[in-house]
Amino acid sequence: MLTGIKATVTGEAIGPTQAIDPVRKRPARPKQGTTIITVTALVAIVLVATLVAVFNADRTPPATRPAPSAHYDIVFPNDVPLAFVGSAMLGNGRRAFAISPDGQTIVYVGVEDGVHRLYLRPTSGHEVNAIQGTENAFGPFFSPDGNWIGYFVENQLMKVRVAGGGAVLVTEAPNSAGADWSTMNEIILAIAEGDFLLRVSADGKNKDVIAERVGTLFPDRVGNRVLVGGWRAASFIDLETGAAQNLGIDSGEARYRRGFVFFTKIGSNDLFASRVDLPTMTVSTTHVPVLAGLRVEVYGQGQWAVSTEGTLLYAEGSATASNPMVWVADTGPIDALSLPVRDRGTFELSPDGTRLAVEERTGGESDVWVYELETGQSRKLTRDGISSGPLVWMPDGNGLIYHSRDEGRAYFVGRAHLLDLGLGATPQTLFDETLISSISADATRYGVEHLDGRIAVIDATTMEETIIPTLGEINWGTALSPLGNAVVYTSAESGVYHLYLQPVPPTGERIQISLTGGAEEPRWSPDGSTIYYRNGQKIMKASASFDPDIRVGAPEVFYDGTFVNVGGRSYDIAPDQSRALVIKDPVDTTTSLRVITNW
């Protein structure tokens, strides 16, 4: 019999320990309306009740009957809710909570008085305890023995004892994409947005690169392999050789549990499972949905966690890239676009601001749609799938540049195409293995980036290429000024993303625009007087002038609010610069998680 549906967990609360040093300790207040059963919960109840009935049939020996599964809510204080994105770098949602292996303790990213830090809450009590010294933490995870919590702060991997004590730096982890603490007392982590997979000892003394340039996200160690999600498909990666075995699963995140691979699909809010044969690293082609209505972040990380003994926690919600597109200004949201509910990626307003080109994903494929903003009429421009590279309108609004994927590569753009918007037009291939991210106002120059990290400006007539001298291997996101006389780009030369400007042709002058790390997605105003960029959940702007010397003003906040960071570009500025278009995340916190015991 199922009990505790939509009820608050009760029991003995964890008392304060000498080492936790709580900022505040208080009982979690129950949510209003906790007796209402949601559709998701009702479906889960019916499924579990059916399974329990089958296992408890008279023909089943009592010794083999599974324990009953209970469903209920576990709540957090209203003034310390769980924060999904919190302080995560680049504004990408990361897993915001974890459950200890024994199922007794939850660690979560909470926000109190505008500050994000880690909090502990028992599964059998009400009180929460803040862990001092974990401000701006994100992506928490437990050690296998449950005595430590690993987490990230900005571009560092940290750890702290559950029993208390000061936070300890493990290693630098720029632009992290998840980690897993193995029974070998090693931490496997993805950095540089999945470009590199590392193995580091828990004390931080030993570190080596397992694999690179294979698009690894959210690692989960399985024996002598690591299961990772990816930009295209989940893979097993050998810890010794770095060789990747593609599992053929379209997955942003994948985790191994008891003979199954559980995975989320980018753009879906369902959790799926497929049986896996570890010796051969092959996965069944039958993908069974096991959980509906899950909060899933843009790159596919699902907000769920399960303990060793089988207690499942998950946050209800949607695929965040399916959220509404809205106009925003410094005063907040202005108006929402009336568009179909679809999973969206990079987008771009036409030069006159009357149309919107946007990447939309259906059935595992991405294509370009164009919407007339005044009438809402839409048109699908591509049929064969695209990559998540930026979309670039031709200055006259009659053509659109998009990128297709090279099937031989894990995640990088293969070809740049120009599509005339006339009906029946055939795309013209412009470049192979080159991404076009901007164009001058007279359409004579392209701002591009290459697979090897070089950025350049290419003459559209002669195809002559001018390489922009950069430092480091990770440089991308070129934004060519309207006059074509300067280029702004993102570089990780300092270890974190910053924005830099150089004149075209290069003179050796180089100006850093951003003041804090995490700057990306540069854009120019149509008149070339303002540079815009995204820094986490902020849209920034800086003035620019060229008469006679290049001058860039101090960055200012154009918009500060919750919006979704998608691949490519996550915002655009209206031609009159009065507002910005973003994918709004209306639910950035929650005060409860769903619980399923004996999962």
Coordinates of C-alpha atoms in Angstrom, one line a residue:
M1 CA 0.0 0.0 0.0
L2 CA 1.3 3.4 -0.9
T3 CA 1.5 6.0 1.8
G4 CA 2.7 9.5 2.3
I5 CA 1.5 10.9 -1.0
K6 CA 2.3 14.6 -1.2
A7 CA 3.1 14.7 2.5
T8 CA 6.0 16.2 4.3
V9 CA 8.6 13.8 5.5
T10 CA 8.6 13.4 9.2
G11 CA 11.0 11.9 11.8
E12 CA 13.9 12.9 13.9
A13 CA 15.7 15.9 12.6
I14 CA 19.5 16.1 12.4
G15 CA 20.8 18.3 15.2
P16 CA 23.6 20.8 14.7
T17 CA 27.0 19.3 14.6
Q18 CA 30.1 21.1 15.8
A19 CA 31.6 21.2 12.4
I20 CA 28.7 22.3 10.2
D21 CA 28.8 25.8 11.6
P22 CA 25.3 26.6 10.4
V23 CA 24.4 30.1 9.3
R24 CA 20.8 29.3 10.4
K25 CA 18.9 26.3 11.5
R26 CA 15.2 26.2 11.1
P27 CA 12.4 23.8 10.3
A28 CA 11.3 23.7 6.7
R29 CA 7.7 25.0 6.4
P30 CA 5.3 22.7 4.5
K31 CA 4.1 24.0 1.2
Q32 CA 0.5 25.1 0.8
G33 CA -1.7 22.5 -0.9
T34 CA 0.4 19.5 -0.2
T35 CA -2.5 17.1 -0.5
I36 CA -3.0 17.7 -4.2
I37 CA -1.7 14.8 -6.3
T38 CA -0.1 16.0 -9.6
V39 CA -0.6 14.3 -12.9
T40 CA 3.0 13.1 -12.8
A41 CA 2.7 11.7 -9.3
L42 CA -0.6 10.0 -10.3
V43 CA 1.0 8.2 -13.2
A44 CA 3.9 7.1 -11.0
I45 CA 1.5 5.9 -8.3
V46 CA -0.4 3.8 -10.8
L47 CA 2.8 2.3 -12.3
V48 CA 4.3 1.5 -8.9
A49 CA 1.0 0.1 -7.5
T50 CA 0.8 -2.2 -10.5
L51 CA 4.3 -3.4 -10.0
V52 CA 3.8 -4.0 -6.3
A53 CA 0.6 -5.9 -7.0
V54 CA 2.4 -8.1 -9.5
F55 CA 5.3 -8.8 -7.1
N56 CA 2.9 -9.5 -4.2
A57 CA 0.8 -12.0 -6.1
D58 CA 0.2 -15.3 -4.3
R59 CA 2.5 -17.1 -6.6
T60 CA 5.4 -14.9 -5.5
P61 CA 7.4 -16.3 -2.5
P62 CA 7.3 -13.9 0.4
A63 CA 11.1 -13.8 0.6
T64 CA 11.3 -12.3 -3.0
R65 CA 8.6 -9.7 -2.6
P66 CA 10.1 -6.2 -3.0
A67 CA 9.5 -3.6 -0.4
P68 CA 6.6 -1.2 -1.2
S69 CA 7.5 2.1 -2.8
A70 CA 6.2 5.3 -1.3
H71 CA 5.8 8.7 -3.0
Y72 CA 5.8 12.0 -1.2
D73 CA 7.2 15.6 -1.3
I74 CA 10.2 16.7 0.7
V75 CA 10.2 20.5 1.4
F76 CA 12.7 23.3 2.0
P77 CA 12.2 26.6 3.8
N78 CA 10.3 29.2 1.7
D79 CA 13.2 31.6 2.4
V80 CA 15.9 29.1 1.5
P81 CA 14.6 27.5 -1.7
L82 CA 16.6 25.2 -4.0
A83 CA 18.1 27.2 -6.9
F84 CA 18.5 25.4 -10.2
V85 CA 21.0 27.7 -11.9
G86 CA 22.3 29.6 -8.9
S87 CA 25.9 30.7 -9.4
A88 CA 26.8 28.1 -12.0
M89 CA 29.3 29.4 -14.5
L90 CA 28.0 30.7 -17.8
G91 CA 24.4 30.6 -16.5
N92 CA 24.1 26.9 -17.5
G93 CA 21.8 24.9 -15.2
R94 CA 23.6 22.2 -13.3
R95 CA 22.4 19.5 -11.0
A96 CA 21.3 21.5 -7.9
F97 CA 21.2 18.7 -5.3
A98 CA 22.5 15.2 -4.4
I99 CA 21.5 12.5 -1.9
S100 CA 24.0 10.6 0.2
P101 CA 24.7 7.0 -0.7
D102 CA 22.8 5.8 2.4
G103 CA 19.8 7.9 1.5
Q104 CA 19.9 9.8 4.8
T105 CA 21.1 13.3 3.8
I106 CA 20.4 15.8 1.0
V107 CA 22.8 18.5 0.0
Y108 CA 21.3 21.3 -2.1
V109 CA 22.1 24.7 -3.6
G110 CA 19.9 27.1 -1.7
V111 CA 19.5 30.9 -2.0
E112 CA 19.0 33.0 1.0
D113 CA 19.0 36.8 0.9
G114 CA 20.4 36.7 -2.6
V115 CA 23.4 34.5 -1.6
H116 CA 23.8 30.9 -3.0
R117 CA 25.5 28.3 -0.8
L118 CA 25.2 24.6 0.1
Y119 CA 22.7 23.4 2.7
L120 CA 22.2 20.0 4.3
R121 CA 18.7 18.5 5.0
P122 CA 18.0 15.0 6.4
T123 CA 15.5 12.9 4.5
S124 CA 13.9 12.0 7.8
G125 CA 13.6 15.5 9.3
H126 CA 12.7 19.1 8.6
E127 CA 15.7 21.3 9.5
V128 CA 18.3 22.7 7.1
N129 CA 21.8 23.7 8.0
A130 CA 23.9 26.0 5.9
I131 CA 27.5 25.0 5.2
Q132 CA 29.7 28.0 5.9
G133 CA 32.4 28.8 3.3
T134 CA 30.4 27.4 0.3
E135 CA 29.1 30.6 -1.1
N136 CA 28.5 30.6 -4.8
A137 CA 28.6 26.8 -4.9
F138 CA 27.0 24.7 -7.6
G139 CA 26.9 21.1 -8.9
P140 CA 27.2 19.3 -5.5
F141 CA 28.0 15.5 -5.3
F142 CA 28.8 13.1 -2.5
S143 CA 31.9 10.9 -2.0
P144 CA 31.1 7.2 -2.0
D145 CA 31.4 6.9 1.8
G146 CA 29.1 9.9 2.2
N147 CA 31.6 11.8 4.3
W148 CA 32.6 14.5 1.8
I149 CA 30.7 16.8 -0.6
G150 CA 32.4 17.8 -3.8
Y151 CA 31.2 21.0 -5.6
F152 CA 32.3 23.8 -7.8
V153 CA 32.8 27.5 -7.1
E154 CA 33.4 29.6 -10.2
N155 CA 36.2 27.7 -12.0
Q156 CA 37.4 25.6 -9.1
L157 CA 36.6 22.1 -7.8
M158 CA 36.2 22.2 -4.0
K159 CA 35.3 19.7 -1.3
V160 CA 34.1 19.9 2.3
R161 CA 33.4 17.4 5.0
V162 CA 29.8 16.6 5.8
A163 CA 30.8 16.7 9.5
G164 CA 32.2 20.1 9.1
G165 CA 35.4 22.0 8.6
G166 CA 36.8 24.4 6.1
A167 CA 36.4 24.1 2.3
V168 CA 39.4 22.6 0.5
L169 CA 40.5 23.3 -3.0
V170 CA 40.9 20.2 -5.1
T171 CA 41.9 21.6 -8.5
E172 CA 41.2 24.2 -11.0
A173 CA 38.2 23.4 -13.2
P174 CA 37.4 26.0 -15.8
N175 CA 33.9 26.0 -17.2
S176 CA 33.1 22.7 -15.6
A177 CA 30.5 20.2 -17.0
G178 CA 30.0 17.8 -14.0
A179 CA 32.0 15.4 -11.9
D180 CA 31.8 12.0 -10.2
W181 CA 33.6 10.8 -7.1
S182 CA 34.7 7.1 -7.5
T183 CA 35.3 4.4 -5.0
M184 CA 39.0 4.6 -6.0
N185 CA 39.0 8.1 -4.2
E186 CA 39.4 9.8 -7.6
I187 CA 37.2 12.4 -9.1
I188 CA 36.4 12.3 -12.7
L189 CA 35.4 15.7 -14.1
A190 CA 34.6 17.4 -17.3
I191 CA 36.0 20.9 -18.0
A192 CA 35.9 23.5 -20.8
E193 CA 32.3 22.8 -21.4
G194 CA 33.0 19.1 -22.0
D195 CA 36.1 19.5 -24.2
F196 CA 38.4 17.8 -21.7
L197 CA 37.7 14.8 -19.4
L198 CA 40.1 14.7 -16.4
R199 CA 40.9 12.3 -13.5
V200 CA 42.2 13.9 -10.3
S201 CA 42.9 12.3 -7.0
A202 CA 40.6 13.5 -4.2
D203 CA 43.5 15.3 -2.5
G204 CA 44.3 17.1 -5.7
K205 CA 47.9 15.9 -5.9
N206 CA 47.6 13.8 -9.1
K207 CA 45.8 14.8 -12.3
D208 CA 45.7 13.5 -15.8
V209 CA 43.7 14.0 -19.0
I210 CA 41.6 11.0 -20.0
A211 CA 40.2 12.4 -23.2
E212 CA 39.9 15.6 -25.1
R213 CA 37.8 17.1 -27.9
V214 CA 35.2 14.4 -27.7
G215 CA 32.3 16.4 -26.2
T216 CA 32.0 14.8 -22.7
L217 CA 29.4 16.0 -20.3
F218 CA 28.4 14.9 -16.8
P219 CA 30.7 11.9 -16.2
D220 CA 29.7 8.8 -14.3
R221 CA 32.4 6.3 -13.5
V222 CA 31.5 2.6 -14.2
G223 CA 34.5 0.3 -13.4
N224 CA 37.4 1.1 -15.6
R225 CA 35.3 3.3 -17.9
V226 CA 33.4 6.6 -17.7
L227 CA 29.9 7.0 -18.9
V228 CA 29.4 10.5 -20.3
G229 CA 26.7 12.4 -22.1
G230 CA 27.6 14.5 -25.0
W231 CA 26.7 17.1 -27.6
R232 CA 25.4 14.3 -29.8
A233 CA 25.4 10.9 -28.1
A234 CA 26.3 9.1 -24.8
S235 CA 29.6 7.2 -24.8
F236 CA 31.7 4.9 -22.6
I237 CA 35.3 6.2 -22.4
D238 CA 38.1 3.9 -21.4
L239 CA 40.1 5.3 -18.4
E240 CA 43.4 4.1 -19.7
T241 CA 43.3 4.7 -23.4
G242 CA 40.7 7.4 -23.7
A243 CA 39.0 5.5 -26.5
A244 CA 35.3 6.3 -26.8
Q245 CA 32.5 3.8 -27.5
N246 CA 29.5 5.6 -28.9
L247 CA 26.3 4.0 -27.4
G248 CA 24.0 5.4 -30.1
I249 CA 21.8 7.2 -27.5
D250 CA 20.9 10.8 -28.2
S251 CA 21.6 12.0 -24.7
G252 CA 22.8 15.1 -22.9
E253 CA 23.3 13.2 -19.7
A254 CA 23.6 9.5 -19.0
R255 CA 24.1 7.5 -15.7
Y256 CA 24.6 3.8 -15.0
R257 CA 22.5 2.1 -12.3
R258 CA 22.2 -1.7 -11.8
G259 CA 22.5 -2.9 -15.4
F260 CA 20.7 0.1 -17.0
V261 CA 21.7 3.3 -18.6
F262 CA 19.4 6.1 -17.5
F263 CA 19.5 9.1 -19.7
T264 CA 17.8 12.3 -20.6
K265 CA 17.4 13.7 -24.1
I266 CA 18.2 17.3 -24.9
G267 CA 14.9 19.0 -25.4
S268 CA 12.8 16.4 -23.5
N269 CA 11.7 16.3 -19.9
D270 CA 11.4 12.5 -19.7
L271 CA 13.9 10.1 -18.1
F272 CA 14.6 7.0 -20.2
A273 CA 16.3 3.7 -19.5
S274 CA 18.0 1.0 -21.6
R275 CA 19.6 -2.2 -20.6
V276 CA 23.3 -2.3 -21.1
D277 CA 25.8 -5.1 -21.5
L278 CA 29.0 -3.8 -19.8
P279 CA 31.5 -6.4 -21.3
T280 CA 30.5 -5.4 -24.8
M281 CA 29.4 -1.8 -24.0
T282 CA 26.2 -2.2 -26.0
V283 CA 22.9 -0.8 -25.1
S284 CA 19.4 -2.1 -26.0
T285 CA 17.7 -0.2 -28.8
T286 CA 14.6 -0.2 -26.7
H287 CA 14.4 3.0 -24.7
V288 CA 11.8 2.9 -22.0
P289 CA 10.5 6.1 -20.4
V290 CA 10.6 5.7 -16.6
L291 CA 9.9 9.2 -15.4
A292 CA 7.8 12.0 -16.9
G293 CA 7.7 15.7 -16.0
L294 CA 11.4 16.0 -15.0
R295 CA 13.2 19.4 -14.9
V296 CA 15.9 19.1 -17.6
E297 CA 18.5 21.8 -18.2
V298 CA 19.6 23.0 -21.7
Y299 CA 22.4 20.6 -22.2
G300 CA 20.4 17.7 -21.0
Q301 CA 21.3 17.4 -17.3
G302 CA 18.2 16.2 -15.4
Q303 CA 17.4 17.4 -11.9
W304 CA 17.3 13.9 -10.3
A305 CA 19.5 11.9 -7.9
V306 CA 19.3 8.4 -6.4
S307 CA 21.0 6.8 -3.4
T308 CA 22.7 3.5 -3.3
E309 CA 19.7 2.0 -1.4
G310 CA 17.2 3.3 -4.0
T311 CA 15.7 6.5 -2.8
L312 CA 15.0 8.7 -5.8
L313 CA 14.7 12.5 -5.6
Y314 CA 13.6 14.6 -8.6
A315 CA 12.4 18.1 -9.4
E316 CA 9.3 18.4 -11.5
G317 CA 9.4 20.7 -14.5
S318 CA 10.0 21.1 -18.2
A319 CA 12.9 21.1 -20.6
T320 CA 14.1 24.7 -20.0
A321 CA 14.8 25.4 -23.7
S322 CA 11.1 24.9 -24.3
N323 CA 10.3 28.0 -22.2
P324 CA 8.7 31.1 -23.6
M325 CA 10.6 33.6 -25.6
V326 CA 10.2 37.1 -24.1
W327 CA 11.2 40.7 -24.6
V328 CA 13.1 42.1 -21.6
A329 CA 14.6 45.4 -20.6
D330 CA 16.3 46.8 -17.5
T331 CA 12.8 47.0 -15.9
G332 CA 12.2 43.3 -16.4
P333 CA 10.1 41.3 -18.8
I334 CA 8.0 43.3 -21.3
D335 CA 6.1 40.9 -23.5
A336 CA 6.1 37.3 -24.6
L337 CA 6.2 36.1 -28.2
S338 CA 3.2 33.9 -29.2
L339 CA 5.2 31.0 -30.6
P340 CA 4.5 27.2 -30.5
V341 CA 6.0 25.4 -27.5
R342 CA 9.2 23.8 -28.9
D343 CA 12.7 23.1 -27.8
R344 CA 14.8 26.0 -29.1
G345 CA 18.5 26.8 -29.5
T346 CA 20.4 29.7 -31.0
F347 CA 18.3 32.5 -32.6
E348 CA 18.7 35.8 -34.5
L349 CA 16.5 38.8 -35.3
S350 CA 16.5 40.0 -38.8
P351 CA 18.3 43.3 -39.4
D352 CA 15.0 45.2 -39.5
G353 CA 13.7 43.4 -36.4
T354 CA 10.5 42.0 -38.1
R355 CA 11.5 38.4 -38.3
L356 CA 13.1 35.8 -36.1
A357 CA 15.3 32.9 -37.2
V358 CA 15.6 30.2 -34.6
E359 CA 16.9 26.7 -34.2
E360 CA 14.1 24.3 -33.2
R361 CA 14.5 20.6 -32.3
T362 CA 11.9 17.9 -33.0
G363 CA 12.5 14.2 -33.2
G364 CA 16.2 14.5 -32.4
E365 CA 16.9 16.8 -35.3
S366 CA 17.5 20.5 -35.4
D367 CA 16.2 22.8 -38.2
V368 CA 15.9 26.5 -38.8
W369 CA 12.5 28.2 -38.6
V370 CA 11.7 31.8 -39.5
Y371 CA 8.8 33.6 -37.8
E372 CA 7.1 36.8 -38.9
L373 CA 6.9 38.6 -35.5
E374 CA 3.9 40.7 -36.4
T375 CA 1.7 38.0 -37.9
G376 CA 3.1 34.9 -36.2
Q377 CA 3.4 33.1 -39.5
S378 CA 6.3 30.6 -39.6
R379 CA 8.3 28.7 -42.2
K380 CA 10.7 25.8 -41.9
L381 CA 13.8 26.6 -43.9
T382 CA 15.9 23.4 -43.6
R383 CA 15.0 19.8 -43.8
D384 CA 18.2 17.8 -43.2
G385 CA 19.2 19.0 -39.7
I386 CA 21.7 21.7 -38.6
S387 CA 24.3 22.1 -35.9
S388 CA 24.0 24.6 -33.0
G389 CA 26.3 27.1 -34.6
P390 CA 25.1 30.7 -34.7
L391 CA 22.6 31.9 -37.3
V392 CA 23.7 35.0 -39.3
W393 CA 21.3 37.2 -41.4
M394 CA 22.7 38.8 -44.5
P395 CA 22.5 42.6 -44.1
D396 CA 19.7 43.0 -46.6
G397 CA 17.6 40.4 -44.8
N398 CA 17.2 38.2 -47.9
G399 CA 19.6 35.4 -46.9
L400 CA 20.6 33.5 -43.8
I401 CA 23.8 31.6 -42.9
Y402 CA 23.5 28.4 -41.0
H403 CA 25.7 25.4 -40.2
S404 CA 25.4 21.7 -40.9
R405 CA 27.3 19.0 -39.0
D406 CA 30.1 16.9 -40.2
E407 CA 29.1 13.4 -39.3
G408 CA 32.8 12.5 -38.8
R409 CA 33.1 14.8 -35.8
A410 CA 31.8 14.5 -32.3
Y411 CA 30.2 17.9 -32.0
F412 CA 31.8 20.6 -34.1
V413 CA 30.3 22.4 -37.0
G414 CA 31.1 20.9 -40.4
R415 CA 29.9 23.3 -43.1
A416 CA 28.7 26.9 -43.4
H417 CA 25.8 27.4 -45.8
L418 CA 24.1 30.5 -47.2
L419 CA 20.4 30.1 -47.8
D420 CA 18.5 32.6 -50.0
L421 CA 15.1 33.1 -48.5
G422 CA 13.4 32.8 -51.9
L423 CA 11.1 29.8 -52.1
G424 CA 12.8 26.7 -53.4
A425 CA 16.3 28.1 -53.0
T426 CA 19.2 25.7 -52.8
P427 CA 21.7 26.4 -50.0
Q428 CA 25.2 27.5 -51.1
T429 CA 28.1 26.0 -49.2
L430 CA 30.5 28.7 -48.2
F431 CA 33.1 26.9 -46.0
D432 CA 34.0 23.4 -44.6
E433 CA 35.1 23.1 -41.0
T434 CA 34.7 26.8 -40.5
L435 CA 32.0 28.6 -38.5
I436 CA 30.7 32.0 -39.6
S437 CA 29.5 34.0 -36.6
S438 CA 29.3 37.5 -38.0
I439 CA 29.3 39.6 -41.2
S440 CA 30.1 43.3 -41.9
A441 CA 27.2 45.7 -42.8
D442 CA 28.2 45.7 -46.4
A443 CA 28.5 41.9 -46.6
T444 CA 32.1 42.1 -47.7
R445 CA 33.7 40.4 -44.7
Y446 CA 33.0 37.3 -42.6
G447 CA 34.0 36.9 -38.9
V448 CA 34.9 33.2 -38.6
E449 CA 36.4 30.6 -36.2
H450 CA 38.2 27.4 -37.1
L451 CA 38.2 23.9 -35.5
D452 CA 41.7 24.4 -34.2
G453 CA 40.8 27.6 -32.2
R454 CA 42.0 30.2 -34.7
I455 CA 39.8 33.1 -35.4
A456 CA 39.9 35.2 -38.6
V457 CA 38.3 37.6 -41.0
I458 CA 37.7 36.4 -44.5
D459 CA 37.1 38.7 -47.5
A460 CA 33.8 37.5 -49.1
T461 CA 35.0 38.3 -52.6
T462 CA 38.6 37.2 -52.7
M463 CA 38.3 34.6 -49.9
E464 CA 41.6 36.1 -48.5
E465 CA 41.9 35.3 -44.8
T466 CA 43.3 37.6 -42.1
I467 CA 44.2 35.6 -39.0
I468 CA 43.6 37.4 -35.7
P469 CA 46.6 36.7 -33.4
T470 CA 45.3 35.2 -30.1
L471 CA 46.7 33.5 -27.0
G472 CA 45.7 30.0 -26.0
E473 CA 43.8 27.3 -27.8
I474 CA 40.2 28.2 -27.0
N475 CA 39.1 31.3 -29.0
W476 CA 35.6 31.6 -30.5
G477 CA 32.5 33.7 -30.9
T478 CA 33.7 36.4 -33.3
A479 CA 31.7 39.5 -33.7
L480 CA 32.8 41.7 -36.6
S481 CA 32.0 45.4 -36.3
P482 CA 29.5 46.8 -38.8
L483 CA 32.3 48.6 -40.6
G484 CA 34.5 45.5 -40.6
N485 CA 37.3 47.4 -38.9
A486 CA 37.3 45.6 -35.5
V487 CA 36.5 42.1 -34.2
V488 CA 35.4 41.1 -30.7
Y489 CA 35.9 37.5 -29.6
T490 CA 35.8 35.2 -26.5
S491 CA 39.1 33.7 -25.4
A492 CA 40.0 31.4 -22.5
E493 CA 43.7 32.5 -22.5
S494 CA 43.5 33.5 -18.8
G495 CA 41.8 30.2 -17.9
V496 CA 38.3 31.7 -17.9
Y497 CA 36.2 33.3 -20.7
H498 CA 36.9 37.0 -21.3
L499 CA 36.0 39.3 -24.2
Y500 CA 38.8 40.9 -26.3
L501 CA 38.8 43.4 -29.1
Q502 CA 41.3 43.8 -31.9
P503 CA 41.4 46.1 -35.0
V504 CA 41.1 44.7 -38.5
P505 CA 43.7 44.3 -39.9
P506 CA 45.5 43.5 -36.7
T507 CA 48.0 46.1 -35.4
G508 CA 49.1 44.4 -32.2
E509 CA 46.6 46.4 -30.2
R510 CA 44.4 44.3 -28.0
I511 CA 41.7 45.5 -25.5
Q512 CA 40.1 43.4 -22.8
I513 CA 36.4 44.4 -22.6
S514 CA 35.0 42.2 -19.8
L515 CA 36.0 42.7 -16.2
T516 CA 34.7 39.4 -14.8
G517 CA 35.1 35.8 -16.1
G518 CA 32.3 34.0 -18.0
A519 CA 31.9 36.6 -20.8
E520 CA 30.7 35.3 -24.2
E521 CA 28.3 35.8 -27.1
P522 CA 29.4 39.3 -28.2
R523 CA 27.3 41.5 -30.5
W524 CA 27.5 45.0 -32.0
S525 CA 24.8 47.6 -32.2
P526 CA 23.9 48.4 -35.8
D527 CA 25.7 51.7 -35.7
G528 CA 28.9 50.1 -34.1
S529 CA 28.7 52.3 -31.0
T530 CA 27.9 49.6 -28.5
I531 CA 29.3 46.1 -27.8
Y532 CA 26.9 43.7 -26.0
Y533 CA 27.8 40.4 -24.4
R534 CA 26.4 37.8 -22.0
N535 CA 27.9 37.1 -18.6
G536 CA 26.0 34.3 -16.9
Q537 CA 22.4 35.7 -16.2
K538 CA 23.4 39.2 -17.2
I539 CA 23.4 41.0 -20.6
M540 CA 26.2 43.6 -20.5
K541 CA 27.0 46.6 -22.8
A542 CA 30.1 48.7 -23.3
S543 CA 30.5 51.8 -25.5
A544 CA 33.0 51.8 -28.4
S545 CA 34.5 54.5 -30.6
F546 CA 37.1 54.7 -33.4
D547 CA 37.8 58.3 -33.9
P548 CA 40.7 58.4 -34.1
D549 CA 41.8 55.7 -31.7
I550 CA 39.8 52.7 -30.5
R551 CA 38.2 53.3 -27.1
V552 CA 36.0 51.0 -25.1
G553 CA 34.0 52.1 -22.1
A554 CA 33.5 50.3 -18.8
P555 CA 30.9 47.5 -19.1
E556 CA 27.4 48.3 -17.7
V557 CA 24.4 46.0 -17.0
F558 CA 21.8 46.1 -19.8
Y559 CA 19.6 43.4 -18.3
D560 CA 19.9 41.3 -15.1
G561 CA 17.4 38.4 -14.8
T562 CA 16.8 34.8 -15.3
F563 CA 17.1 33.5 -18.9
V564 CA 18.2 30.3 -20.6
N565 CA 21.7 29.9 -21.9
V566 CA 21.4 27.9 -25.1
G567 CA 24.0 26.7 -27.6
G568 CA 25.1 29.4 -30.0
R569 CA 23.5 32.7 -29.0
S570 CA 21.1 33.1 -26.1
Y571 CA 19.9 36.6 -26.6
D572 CA 19.5 39.3 -29.3
I573 CA 19.1 43.1 -29.1
A574 CA 16.3 44.9 -30.9
P575 CA 17.6 47.2 -33.7
D576 CA 16.6 50.3 -31.7
Q577 CA 18.5 48.9 -28.6
S578 CA 15.5 49.4 -26.3
R579 CA 15.1 45.7 -25.4
A580 CA 16.5 42.2 -25.7
L581 CA 14.9 38.9 -26.7
V582 CA 15.6 35.9 -24.5
I583 CA 14.2 32.5 -23.6
K584 CA 12.8 33.1 -20.1
D585 CA 13.1 30.6 -17.3
P586 CA 10.0 31.3 -15.2
V587 CA 10.9 28.8 -12.5
D588 CA 14.4 29.3 -11.2
T589 CA 13.8 27.9 -7.7
T590 CA 11.6 25.3 -6.0
T591 CA 10.7 24.6 -2.4
S592 CA 10.1 20.9 -2.9
L593 CA 11.4 17.7 -4.5
R594 CA 9.4 14.5 -5.3
V595 CA 10.6 11.4 -3.5
I596 CA 10.2 7.7 -4.5
T597 CA 11.5 5.1 -2.1
N598 CA 12.7 1.7 -3.2
W599 CA 13.0 2.9 -6.7

